[in-house]
Amino acid sequence: MISQQIKQKIKNHAQSVAPKECCGFVFEKDIFECKNYSENPNHHFSISPREYLKASRLGDFKAVYHSHPQGKAKFSPYDIHVSQTMNLNFILYHNSTDEFLFFDPTDE
């Protein structure tokens, strides 16, 4: 679904902000890094409406990405809910296992 170059950029972003979760948007050939505005950024992520608007002005993004620096290598029920509600693909990078997971809300 995404190139090795995009995966590396997400991984770099995740490692640079750990132990906080990183977040952002994936485009065809690049990513748009966002600041995590969550009140509990080590366990959740929140993207500001302003950054969502900035990203959407760059074109159609393919997915929202975020990391799990600790915990399980799986999407939380809330991740799945948001993905389905907004009809957006989600990508998760798990720092500890160095793996990527993908969630397509249309597959459920």
mmCIF file of N, CA, C and O in Angstrom:
data_model
loop_
_atom_site.group_PDB
_atom_site.id
_atom_site.type_symbol
_atom_site.label_atom_id
_atom_site.label_comp_id
_atom_site.label_asym_id
_atom_site.label_seq_id
_atom_site.Cartn_x
_atom_site.Cartn_y
_atom_site.Cartn_z
ATOM 1 N N MET A 1 0.809 -1.200 0.000
ATOM 2 C CA MET A 1 0.000 0.000 0.000
ATOM 3 C C MET A 1 0.855 1.269 0.000
ATOM 4 O O MET A 1 0.518 2.233 -0.650
ATOM 5 N N ILE A 2 1.961 1.248 0.754
ATOM 6 C CA ILE A 2 2.839 2.417 0.759
ATOM 7 C C ILE A 2 4.280 1.976 0.496
ATOM 8 O O ILE A 2 4.655 0.851 0.765
ATOM 9 N N SER A 3 5.048 2.913 -0.020
ATOM 10 C CA SER A 3 6.433 2.598 -0.403
ATOM 11 C C SER A 3 7.337 2.468 0.817
ATOM 12 O O SER A 3 7.011 2.925 1.916
ATOM 13 N N GLN A 4 8.489 1.876 0.591
ATOM 14 C CA GLN A 4 9.496 1.752 1.645
ATOM 15 C C GLN A 4 9.958 3.137 2.100
ATOM 16 O O GLN A 4 10.242 3.343 3.278
ATOM 17 N N GLN A 5 10.030 4.081 1.177
ATOM 18 C CA GLN A 5 10.443 5.447 1.511
ATOM 19 C C GLN A 5 9.445 6.083 2.483
ATOM 20 O O GLN A 5 9.850 6.719 3.459
ATOM 21 N N ILE A 6 8.164 5.913 2.234
ATOM 22 C CA ILE A 6 7.131 6.446 3.127
ATOM 23 C C ILE A 6 7.216 5.745 4.489
ATOM 24 O O ILE A 6 7.150 6.396 5.542
ATOM 25 N N LYS A 7 7.369 4.429 4.485
ATOM 26 C CA LYS A 7 7.503 3.695 5.738
ATOM 27 C C LYS A 7 8.684 4.222 6.545
ATOM 28 O O LYS A 7 8.587 4.393 7.771
ATOM 29 N N GLN A 8 9.799 4.483 5.895
ATOM 30 C CA GLN A 8 10.981 4.977 6.594
ATOM 31 C C GLN A 8 10.722 6.351 7.202
ATOM 32 O O GLN A 8 11.140 6.634 8.322
ATOM 33 N N LYS A 9 10.009 7.204 6.492
ATOM 34 C CA LYS A 9 9.694 8.532 7.024
ATOM 35 C C LYS A 9 8.787 8.437 8.247
ATOM 36 O O LYS A 9 8.974 9.164 9.224
ATOM 37 N N ILE A 10 7.803 7.548 8.194
ATOM 38 C CA ILE A 10 6.925 7.351 9.348
ATOM 39 C C ILE A 10 7.736 6.814 10.531
ATOM 40 O O ILE A 10 7.597 7.286 11.660
ATOM 41 N N LYS A 11 8.578 5.839 10.258
ATOM 42 C CA LYS A 11 9.424 5.256 11.306
ATOM 43 C C LYS A 11 10.319 6.322 11.930
ATOM 44 O O LYS A 11 10.439 6.403 13.163
ATOM 45 N N ASN A 12 10.939 7.167 11.110
ATOM 46 C CA ASN A 12 11.797 8.245 11.616
ATOM 47 C C ASN A 12 10.998 9.212 12.487
ATOM 48 O O ASN A 12 11.475 9.642 13.545
ATOM 49 N N HIS A 13 9.793 9.553 12.034
ATOM 50 C CA HIS A 13 8.943 10.455 12.810
ATOM 51 C C HIS A 13 8.609 9.816 14.159
ATOM 52 O O HIS A 13 8.717 10.453 15.208
ATOM 53 N N ALA A 14 8.225 8.540 14.138
ATOM 54 C CA ALA A 14 7.864 7.826 15.363
ATOM 55 C C ALA A 14 9.034 7.788 16.343
ATOM 56 O O ALA A 14 8.867 8.022 17.547
ATOM 57 N N GLN A 15 10.202 7.500 15.845
ATOM 58 C CA GLN A 15 11.374 7.399 16.717
ATOM 59 C C GLN A 15 11.795 8.759 17.260
ATOM 60 O O GLN A 15 12.292 8.854 18.378
ATOM 61 N N SER A 16 11.559 9.810 16.496
ATOM 62 C CA SER A 16 11.991 11.146 16.933
ATOM 63 C C SER A 16 11.119 11.718 18.049
ATOM 64 O O SER A 16 11.585 12.597 18.780
ATOM 65 N N VAL A 17 9.890 11.245 18.187
ATOM 66 C CA VAL A 17 9.001 11.787 19.220
ATOM 67 C C VAL A 17 8.715 10.801 20.353
ATOM 68 O O VAL A 17 8.043 11.148 21.318
ATOM 69 N N ALA A 18 9.196 9.563 20.239
ATOM 70 C CA ALA A 18 8.968 8.555 21.285
ATOM 71 C C ALA A 18 9.492 9.073 22.611
ATOM 72 O O ALA A 18 10.512 9.761 22.630
ATOM 73 N N PRO A 19 8.801 8.845 23.704
ATOM 74 C CA PRO A 19 7.749 7.861 23.923
ATOM 75 C C PRO A 19 6.343 8.345 23.574
ATOM 76 O O PRO A 19 5.369 7.660 23.828
ATOM 77 N N LYS A 20 6.227 9.541 22.957
ATOM 78 C CA LYS A 20 4.920 10.015 22.515
ATOM 79 C C LYS A 20 4.544 9.324 21.210
ATOM 80 O O LYS A 20 5.409 8.870 20.462
ATOM 81 N N GLU A 21 3.247 9.262 20.925
ATOM 82 C CA GLU A 21 2.777 8.757 19.640
ATOM 83 C C GLU A 21 2.961 9.860 18.599
ATOM 84 O O GLU A 21 2.703 11.033 18.874
ATOM 85 N N CYS A 22 3.404 9.470 17.424
ATOM 86 C CA CYS A 22 3.455 10.411 16.317
ATOM 87 C C CYS A 22 2.153 10.295 15.532
ATOM 88 O O CYS A 22 1.393 9.333 15.700
ATOM 89 N N CYS A 23 1.897 11.270 14.664
ATOM 90 C CA CYS A 23 0.712 11.206 13.819
ATOM 91 C C CYS A 23 0.916 12.092 12.602
ATOM 92 O O CYS A 23 1.750 12.996 12.605
ATOM 93 N N GLY A 24 0.138 11.803 11.565
ATOM 94 C CA GLY A 24 0.230 12.590 10.348
ATOM 95 C C GLY A 24 -0.575 11.965 9.230
ATOM 96 O O GLY A 24 -1.382 11.060 9.453
ATOM 97 N N PHE A 25 -0.335 12.442 8.032
ATOM 98 C CA PHE A 25 -1.073 12.006 6.853
ATOM 99 C C PHE A 25 -0.115 11.451 5.807
ATOM 100 O O PHE A 25 1.005 11.944 5.654
ATOM 101 N N VAL A 26 -0.568 10.453 5.090
ATOM 102 C CA VAL A 26 0.217 9.837 4.031
ATOM 103 C C VAL A 26 -0.359 10.253 2.681
ATOM 104 O O VAL A 26 -1.557 10.081 2.426
ATOM 105 N N PHE A 27 0.505 10.803 1.849
ATOM 106 C CA PHE A 27 0.161 11.143 0.472
ATOM 107 C C PHE A 27 0.814 10.121 -0.446
ATOM 108 O O PHE A 27 1.532 9.233 0.008
ATOM 109 N N GLU A 28 0.602 10.260 -1.718
ATOM 110 C CA GLU A 28 1.134 9.302 -2.689
ATOM 111 C C GLU A 28 2.652 9.153 -2.555
ATOM 112 O O GLU A 28 3.171 8.049 -2.565
ATOM 113 N N LYS A 29 3.381 10.285 -2.401
ATOM 114 C CA LYS A 29 4.835 10.215 -2.404
ATOM 115 C C LYS A 29 5.496 10.840 -1.189
ATOM 116 O O LYS A 29 6.717 10.962 -1.145
ATOM 117 N N ASP A 30 4.711 11.246 -0.208
ATOM 118 C CA ASP A 30 5.308 11.887 0.954
ATOM 119 C C ASP A 30 4.348 11.797 2.146
ATOM 120 O O ASP A 30 3.236 11.292 2.007
ATOM 121 N N ILE A 31 4.810 12.302 3.279
ATOM 122 C CA ILE A 31 3.956 12.370 4.463
ATOM 123 C C ILE A 31 3.856 13.820 4.911
ATOM 124 O O ILE A 31 4.692 14.663 4.551
ATOM 125 N N PHE A 32 2.842 14.104 5.692
ATOM 126 C CA PHE A 32 2.659 15.399 6.332
ATOM 127 C C PHE A 32 2.657 15.124 7.826
ATOM 128 O O PHE A 32 1.712 14.523 8.347
ATOM 129 N N GLU A 33 3.750 15.490 8.503
ATOM 130 C CA GLU A 33 3.865 15.245 9.934
ATOM 131 C C GLU A 33 3.016 16.247 10.697
ATOM 132 O O GLU A 33 3.015 17.436 10.385
ATOM 133 N N CYS A 34 2.307 15.759 11.695
ATOM 134 C CA CYS A 34 1.499 16.610 12.561
ATOM 135 C C CYS A 34 2.037 16.554 13.978
ATOM 136 O O CYS A 34 2.699 15.603 14.375
ATOM 137 N N LYS A 35 1.694 17.566 14.743
ATOM 138 C CA LYS A 35 1.975 17.554 16.170
ATOM 139 C C LYS A 35 0.850 16.772 16.845
ATOM 140 O O LYS A 35 -0.309 16.881 16.452
ATOM 141 N N ASN A 36 1.188 15.993 17.843
ATOM 142 C CA ASN A 36 0.188 15.246 18.604
ATOM 143 C C ASN A 36 -0.360 16.170 19.695
ATOM 144 O O ASN A 36 0.354 16.523 20.629
ATOM 145 N N TYR A 37 -1.630 16.534 19.580
ATOM 146 C CA TYR A 37 -2.258 17.452 20.523
ATOM 147 C C TYR A 37 -3.007 16.739 21.646
ATOM 148 O O TYR A 37 -3.720 17.375 22.412
ATOM 149 N N SER A 38 -2.863 15.449 21.758
ATOM 150 C CA SER A 38 -3.560 14.695 22.797
ATOM 151 C C SER A 38 -3.119 15.153 24.189
ATOM 152 O O SER A 38 -1.960 15.515 24.391
ATOM 153 N N GLU A 39 -4.057 15.097 25.142
ATOM 154 C CA GLU A 39 -3.713 15.393 26.531
ATOM 155 C C GLU A 39 -2.848 14.285 27.133
ATOM 156 O O GLU A 39 -2.197 14.484 28.147
ATOM 157 N N ASN A 40 -2.865 13.112 26.496
ATOM 158 C CA ASN A 40 -2.070 11.972 26.944
ATOM 159 C C ASN A 40 -1.310 11.416 25.732
ATOM 160 O O ASN A 40 -1.614 10.333 25.242
ATOM 161 N N PRO A 41 -0.312 12.162 25.216
ATOM 162 C CA PRO A 41 0.342 11.800 23.951
ATOM 163 C C PRO A 41 1.169 10.519 23.980
ATOM 164 O O PRO A 41 1.539 10.020 22.929
ATOM 165 N N ASN A 42 1.436 9.970 25.163
ATOM 166 C CA ASN A 42 2.167 8.704 25.224
ATOM 167 C C ASN A 42 1.257 7.519 24.921
ATOM 168 O O ASN A 42 1.752 6.417 24.691
ATOM 169 N N HIS A 43 -0.048 7.751 24.943
ATOM 170 C CA HIS A 43 -0.988 6.649 24.741
ATOM 171 C C HIS A 43 -2.081 6.936 23.714
ATOM 172 O O HIS A 43 -2.847 6.025 23.367
ATOM 173 N N HIS A 44 -2.185 8.167 23.244
ATOM 174 C CA HIS A 44 -3.223 8.539 22.276
ATOM 175 C C HIS A 44 -2.668 9.606 21.341
ATOM 176 O O HIS A 44 -1.659 10.247 21.649
ATOM 177 N N PHE A 45 -3.364 9.793 20.235
ATOM 178 C CA PHE A 45 -2.983 10.894 19.358
ATOM 179 C C PHE A 45 -4.214 11.707 18.997
ATOM 180 O O PHE A 45 -5.337 11.210 19.004
ATOM 181 N N SER A 46 -3.969 12.971 18.718
ATOM 182 C CA SER A 46 -5.026 13.880 18.290
ATOM 183 C C SER A 46 -4.416 14.864 17.304
ATOM 184 O O SER A 46 -3.364 15.457 17.585
ATOM 185 N N ILE A 47 -5.053 15.021 16.173
ATOM 186 C CA ILE A 47 -4.598 15.957 15.141
ATOM 187 C C ILE A 47 -5.513 17.170 15.196
ATOM 188 O O ILE A 47 -6.736 17.032 15.214
ATOM 189 N N SER A 48 -4.928 18.353 15.208
ATOM 190 C CA SER A 48 -5.733 19.571 15.284
ATOM 191 C C SER A 48 -6.484 19.799 13.969
ATOM 192 O O SER A 48 -6.003 19.419 12.890
ATOM 193 N N PRO A 49 -7.649 20.409 14.052
ATOM 194 C CA PRO A 49 -8.385 20.744 12.818
ATOM 195 C C PRO A 49 -7.569 21.615 11.871
ATOM 196 O O PRO A 49 -7.658 21.469 10.659
ATOM 197 N N ARG A 50 -6.744 22.479 12.435
ATOM 198 C CA ARG A 50 -5.907 23.360 11.602
ATOM 199 C C ARG A 50 -4.922 22.533 10.763
ATOM 200 O O ARG A 50 -4.735 22.785 9.574
ATOM 201 N N GLU A 51 -4.287 21.526 11.386
ATOM 202 C CA GLU A 51 -3.344 20.694 10.633
ATOM 203 C C GLU A 51 -4.077 19.799 9.631
ATOM 204 O O GLU A 51 -3.562 19.543 8.545
ATOM 205 N N TYR A 52 -5.261 19.332 9.988
ATOM 206 C CA TYR A 52 -6.072 18.553 9.046
ATOM 207 C C TYR A 52 -6.373 19.402 7.816
ATOM 208 O O TYR A 52 -6.239 18.938 6.678
ATOM 209 N N LEU A 53 -6.739 20.658 8.029
ATOM 210 C CA LEU A 53 -7.033 21.563 6.921
ATOM 211 C C LEU A 53 -5.790 21.812 6.074
ATOM 212 O O LEU A 53 -5.855 21.788 4.842
ATOM 213 N N LYS A 54 -4.632 22.044 6.723
ATOM 214 C CA LYS A 54 -3.379 22.243 5.973
ATOM 215 C C LYS A 54 -3.071 21.037 5.098
ATOM 216 O O LYS A 54 -2.699 21.175 3.929
ATOM 217 N N ALA A 55 -3.207 19.850 5.670
ATOM 218 C CA ALA A 55 -2.914 18.631 4.910
ATOM 219 C C ALA A 55 -3.886 18.470 3.750
ATOM 220 O O ALA A 55 -3.472 18.122 2.638
ATOM 221 N N SER A 56 -5.157 18.735 3.980
ATOM 222 C CA SER A 56 -6.145 18.547 2.911
ATOM 223 C C SER A 56 -5.944 19.534 1.769
ATOM 224 O O SER A 56 -6.301 19.242 0.629
ATOM 225 N N ARG A 57 -5.334 20.658 2.055
ATOM 226 C CA ARG A 57 -5.048 21.640 0.990
ATOM 227 C C ARG A 57 -3.906 21.188 0.083
ATOM 228 O O ARG A 57 -3.720 21.733 -0.994
ATOM 229 N N LEU A 58 -3.136 20.203 0.537
ATOM 230 C CA LEU A 58 -2.034 19.679 -0.272
ATOM 231 C C LEU A 58 -2.504 18.646 -1.287
ATOM 232 O O LEU A 58 -1.733 18.220 -2.130
ATOM 233 N N GLY A 59 -3.753 18.218 -1.174
ATOM 234 C CA GLY A 59 -4.288 17.210 -2.083
ATOM 235 C C GLY A 59 -4.950 16.095 -1.310
ATOM 236 O O GLY A 59 -5.135 16.179 -0.090
ATOM 237 N N ASP A 60 -5.277 15.050 -2.016
ATOM 238 C CA ASP A 60 -5.932 13.906 -1.385
ATOM 239 C C ASP A 60 -4.898 13.030 -0.693
ATOM 240 O O ASP A 60 -3.963 12.560 -1.324
ATOM 241 N N PHE A 61 -5.070 12.836 0.588
ATOM 242 C CA PHE A 61 -4.163 11.941 1.296
ATOM 243 C C PHE A 61 -4.741 10.537 1.293
ATOM 244 O O PHE A 61 -5.942 10.341 1.185
ATOM 245 N N LYS A 62 -3.845 9.550 1.379
ATOM 246 C CA LYS A 62 -4.231 8.147 1.298
ATOM 247 C C LYS A 62 -4.606 7.558 2.647
ATOM 248 O O LYS A 62 -5.367 6.608 2.715
ATOM 249 N N ALA A 63 -4.028 8.121 3.718
ATOM 250 C CA ALA A 63 -4.242 7.526 5.035
ATOM 251 C C ALA A 63 -3.801 8.480 6.135
ATOM 252 O O ALA A 63 -3.035 9.412 5.902
ATOM 253 N N VAL A 64 -4.273 8.176 7.323
ATOM 254 C CA VAL A 64 -3.784 8.790 8.559
ATOM 255 C C VAL A 64 -2.813 7.781 9.160
ATOM 256 O O VAL A 64 -3.077 6.579 9.143
ATOM 257 N N TYR A 65 -1.687 8.259 9.663
ATOM 258 C CA TYR A 65 -0.766 7.343 10.336
ATOM 259 C C TYR A 65 -0.536 7.789 11.766
ATOM 260 O O TYR A 65 -0.698 8.955 12.110
ATOM 261 N N HIS A 66 -0.184 6.822 12.598
ATOM 262 C CA HIS A 66 0.262 7.115 13.955
ATOM 263 C C HIS A 66 1.097 5.942 14.445
ATOM 264 O O HIS A 66 1.200 4.922 13.780
ATOM 265 N N SER A 67 1.717 6.144 15.605
ATOM 266 C CA SER A 67 2.588 5.106 16.151
ATOM 267 C C SER A 67 2.082 4.655 17.507
ATOM 268 O O SER A 67 1.315 5.353 18.168
ATOM 269 N N HIS A 68 2.523 3.473 17.878
ATOM 270 C CA HIS A 68 2.361 2.957 19.237
ATOM 271 C C HIS A 68 3.767 2.687 19.760
ATOM 272 O O HIS A 68 4.363 1.662 19.442
ATOM 273 N N PRO A 69 4.330 3.622 20.531
ATOM 274 C CA PRO A 69 5.682 3.432 21.052
ATOM 275 C C PRO A 69 5.769 2.325 22.099
ATOM 276 O O PRO A 69 6.824 1.763 22.320
ATOM 277 N N GLN A 70 4.666 2.053 22.750
ATOM 278 C CA GLN A 70 4.605 0.966 23.718
ATOM 279 C C GLN A 70 3.231 0.315 23.583
ATOM 280 O O GLN A 70 2.406 0.781 22.833
ATOM 281 N N GLY A 71 3.014 -0.719 24.299
ATOM 282 C CA GLY A 71 1.722 -1.392 24.204
ATOM 283 C C GLY A 71 1.686 -2.396 23.071
ATOM 284 O O GLY A 71 2.719 -2.820 22.560
ATOM 285 N N LYS A 72 0.480 -2.739 22.675
ATOM 286 C CA LYS A 72 0.285 -3.804 21.695
ATOM 287 C C LYS A 72 0.390 -3.296 20.259
ATOM 288 O O LYS A 72 0.083 -2.153 19.959
ATOM 289 N N ALA A 73 0.802 -4.206 19.397
ATOM 290 C CA ALA A 73 0.906 -3.914 17.967
ATOM 291 C C ALA A 73 -0.434 -4.198 17.313
ATOM 292 O O ALA A 73 -0.580 -5.124 16.519
ATOM 293 N N LYS A 74 -1.437 -3.388 17.686
ATOM 294 C CA LYS A 74 -2.747 -3.525 17.067
ATOM 295 C C LYS A 74 -3.500 -2.215 17.215
ATOM 296 O O LYS A 74 -3.205 -1.412 18.107
ATOM 297 N N PHE A 75 -4.465 -2.023 16.334
ATOM 298 C CA PHE A 75 -5.284 -0.828 16.404
ATOM 299 C C PHE A 75 -6.190 -0.900 17.626
ATOM 300 O O PHE A 75 -6.741 -1.959 17.932
ATOM 301 N N SER A 76 -6.347 0.221 18.295
ATOM 302 C CA SER A 76 -7.263 0.272 19.430
ATOM 303 C C SER A 76 -8.697 0.318 18.902
ATOM 304 O O SER A 76 -8.924 0.688 17.742
ATOM 305 N N PRO A 77 -9.662 -0.040 19.724
ATOM 306 C CA PRO A 77 -11.062 0.102 19.302
ATOM 307 C C PRO A 77 -11.385 1.533 18.875
ATOM 308 O O PRO A 77 -12.150 1.752 17.933
ATOM 309 N N TYR A 78 -10.778 2.512 19.545
ATOM 310 C CA TYR A 78 -11.023 3.907 19.180
ATOM 311 C C TYR A 78 -10.426 4.223 17.808
ATOM 312 O O TYR A 78 -11.045 4.928 17.011
ATOM 313 N N ASP A 79 -9.219 3.710 17.511
ATOM 314 C CA ASP A 79 -8.623 3.890 16.178
ATOM 315 C C ASP A 79 -9.579 3.381 15.105
ATOM 316 O O ASP A 79 -9.813 4.046 14.092
ATOM 317 N N ILE A 80 -10.106 2.199 15.325
ATOM 318 C CA ILE A 80 -11.013 1.578 14.354
ATOM 319 C C ILE A 80 -12.284 2.409 14.216
ATOM 320 O O ILE A 80 -12.762 2.664 13.100
ATOM 321 N N HIS A 81 -12.818 2.876 15.328
ATOM 322 C CA HIS A 81 -14.024 3.693 15.306
ATOM 323 C C HIS A 81 -13.808 4.976 14.486
ATOM 324 O O HIS A 81 -14.634 5.323 13.638
ATOM 325 N N VAL A 82 -12.707 5.674 14.753
ATOM 326 C CA VAL A 82 -12.428 6.915 14.026
ATOM 327 C C VAL A 82 -12.218 6.637 12.539
ATOM 328 O O VAL A 82 -12.740 7.353 11.682
ATOM 329 N N SER A 83 -11.478 5.599 12.221
ATOM 330 C CA SER A 83 -11.253 5.233 10.828
ATOM 331 C C SER A 83 -12.571 4.977 10.106
ATOM 332 O O SER A 83 -12.804 5.462 8.999
ATOM 333 N N GLN A 84 -13.457 4.227 10.749
ATOM 334 C CA GLN A 84 -14.745 3.905 10.142
ATOM 335 C C GLN A 84 -15.657 5.128 10.060
ATOM 336 O O GLN A 84 -16.326 5.344 9.050
ATOM 337 N N THR A 85 -15.675 5.925 11.107
ATOM 338 C CA THR A 85 -16.537 7.114 11.126
ATOM 339 C C THR A 85 -16.126 8.118 10.057
ATOM 340 O O THR A 85 -16.976 8.698 9.385
ATOM 341 N N MET A 86 -14.823 8.307 9.904
ATOM 342 C CA MET A 86 -14.331 9.283 8.928
ATOM 343 C C MET A 86 -14.047 8.663 7.565
ATOM 344 O O MET A 86 -13.673 9.378 6.634
ATOM 345 N N ASN A 87 -14.200 7.347 7.470
ATOM 346 C CA ASN A 87 -13.924 6.616 6.236
ATOM 347 C C ASN A 87 -12.512 6.906 5.718
ATOM 348 O O ASN A 87 -12.306 7.243 4.556
ATOM 349 N N LEU A 88 -11.537 6.762 6.638
ATOM 350 C CA LEU A 88 -10.134 6.998 6.313
ATOM 351 C C LEU A 88 -9.311 5.758 6.613
ATOM 352 O O LEU A 88 -9.488 5.124 7.656
ATOM 353 N N ASN A 89 -8.397 5.425 5.714
ATOM 354 C CA ASN A 89 -7.444 4.347 5.975
ATOM 355 C C ASN A 89 -6.528 4.776 7.115
ATOM 356 O O ASN A 89 -6.145 5.947 7.199
ATOM 357 N N PHE A 90 -6.181 3.843 7.963
ATOM 358 C CA PHE A 90 -5.256 4.101 9.052
ATOM 359 C C PHE A 90 -4.030 3.212 8.899
ATOM 360 O O PHE A 90 -4.138 2.048 8.504
ATOM 361 N N ILE A 91 -2.879 3.777 9.223
ATOM 362 C CA ILE A 91 -1.611 3.050 9.234
ATOM 363 C C ILE A 91 -1.043 3.190 10.642
ATOM 364 O O ILE A 91 -1.025 4.283 11.207
ATOM 365 N N LEU A 92 -0.590 2.086 11.183
ATOM 366 C CA LEU A 92 0.000 2.071 12.517
ATOM 367 C C LEU A 92 1.429 1.554 12.426
ATOM 368 O O LEU A 92 1.677 0.517 11.810
ATOM 369 N N TYR A 93 2.344 2.300 13.027
ATOM 370 C CA TYR A 93 3.720 1.824 13.169
ATOM 371 C C TYR A 93 3.932 1.475 14.628
ATOM 372 O O TYR A 93 3.684 2.304 15.518
ATOM 373 N N HIS A 94 4.382 0.249 14.887
ATOM 374 C CA HIS A 94 4.660 -0.181 16.258
ATOM 375 C C HIS A 94 6.168 -0.134 16.472
ATOM 376 O O HIS A 94 6.924 -0.898 15.854
ATOM 377 N N ASN A 95 6.598 0.762 17.358
ATOM 378 C CA ASN A 95 8.031 0.992 17.568
ATOM 379 C C ASN A 95 8.779 -0.253 18.029
ATOM 380 O O ASN A 95 9.855 -0.558 17.517
ATOM 381 N N SER A 96 8.219 -0.959 18.999
ATOM 382 C CA SER A 96 8.952 -2.092 19.599
ATOM 383 C C SER A 96 9.169 -3.246 18.641
ATOM 384 O O SER A 96 10.213 -3.887 18.654
ATOM 385 N N THR A 97 8.182 -3.541 17.816
ATOM 386 C CA THR A 97 8.289 -4.674 16.889
ATOM 387 C C THR A 97 8.726 -4.252 15.491
ATOM 388 O O THR A 97 8.946 -5.104 14.633
ATOM 389 N N ASP A 98 8.817 -2.930 15.247
ATOM 390 C CA ASP A 98 9.211 -2.391 13.943
ATOM 391 C C ASP A 98 8.308 -2.929 12.832
ATOM 392 O O ASP A 98 8.785 -3.346 11.778
ATOM 393 N N GLU A 99 6.993 -2.911 13.093
ATOM 394 C CA GLU A 99 6.067 -3.387 12.065
ATOM 395 C C GLU A 99 4.989 -2.362 11.776
ATOM 396 O O GLU A 99 4.685 -1.501 12.602
ATOM 397 N N PHE A 100 4.427 -2.491 10.578
ATOM 398 C CA PHE A 100 3.342 -1.624 10.125
ATOM 399 C C PHE A 100 2.065 -2.438 10.012
ATOM 400 O O PHE A 100 2.096 -3.576 9.551
ATOM 401 N N LEU A 101 0.974 -1.827 10.424
ATOM 402 C CA LEU A 101 -0.348 -2.428 10.266
ATOM 403 C C LEU A 101 -1.210 -1.458 9.477
ATOM 404 O O LEU A 101 -1.029 -0.232 9.575
ATOM 405 N N PHE A 102 -2.148 -2.005 8.713
ATOM 406 C CA PHE A 102 -3.022 -1.192 7.878
ATOM 407 C C PHE A 102 -4.469 -1.516 8.189
ATOM 408 O O PHE A 102 -4.810 -2.685 8.373
ATOM 409 N N PHE A 103 -5.308 -0.490 8.241
ATOM 410 C CA PHE A 103 -6.731 -0.703 8.455
ATOM 411 C C PHE A 103 -7.493 0.067 7.397
ATOM 412 O O PHE A 103 -7.365 1.280 7.271
ATOM 413 N N ASP A 104 -8.298 -0.661 6.618
ATOM 414 C CA ASP A 104 -9.155 -0.087 5.599
ATOM 415 C C ASP A 104 -10.578 -0.182 6.108
ATOM 416 O O ASP A 104 -11.095 -1.293 6.273
ATOM 417 N N PRO A 105 -11.252 0.933 6.367
ATOM 418 C CA PRO A 105 -12.586 0.883 6.940
ATOM 419 C C PRO A 105 -13.637 0.238 6.023
ATOM 420 O O PRO A 105 -14.683 -0.172 6.490
ATOM 421 N N THR A 106 -13.329 0.128 4.747
ATOM 422 C CA THR A 106 -14.284 -0.492 3.825
ATOM 423 C C THR A 106 -14.187 -2.012 3.817
ATOM 424 O O THR A 106 -15.021 -2.674 3.224
ATOM 425 N N ASP A 107 -13.150 -2.550 4.485
ATOM 426 C CA ASP A 107 -12.978 -4.007 4.543
ATOM 427 C C ASP A 107 -13.788 -4.667 5.665
ATOM 428 O O ASP A 107 -13.853 -5.866 5.756
ATOM 429 N N GLU A 108 -14.314 -3.857 6.553
ATOM 430 C CA GLU A 108 -15.020 -4.409 7.715
ATOM 431 C C GLU A 108 -16.493 -4.619 7.417
ATOM 432 O O GLU A 108 -17.137 -3.986 6.720
#
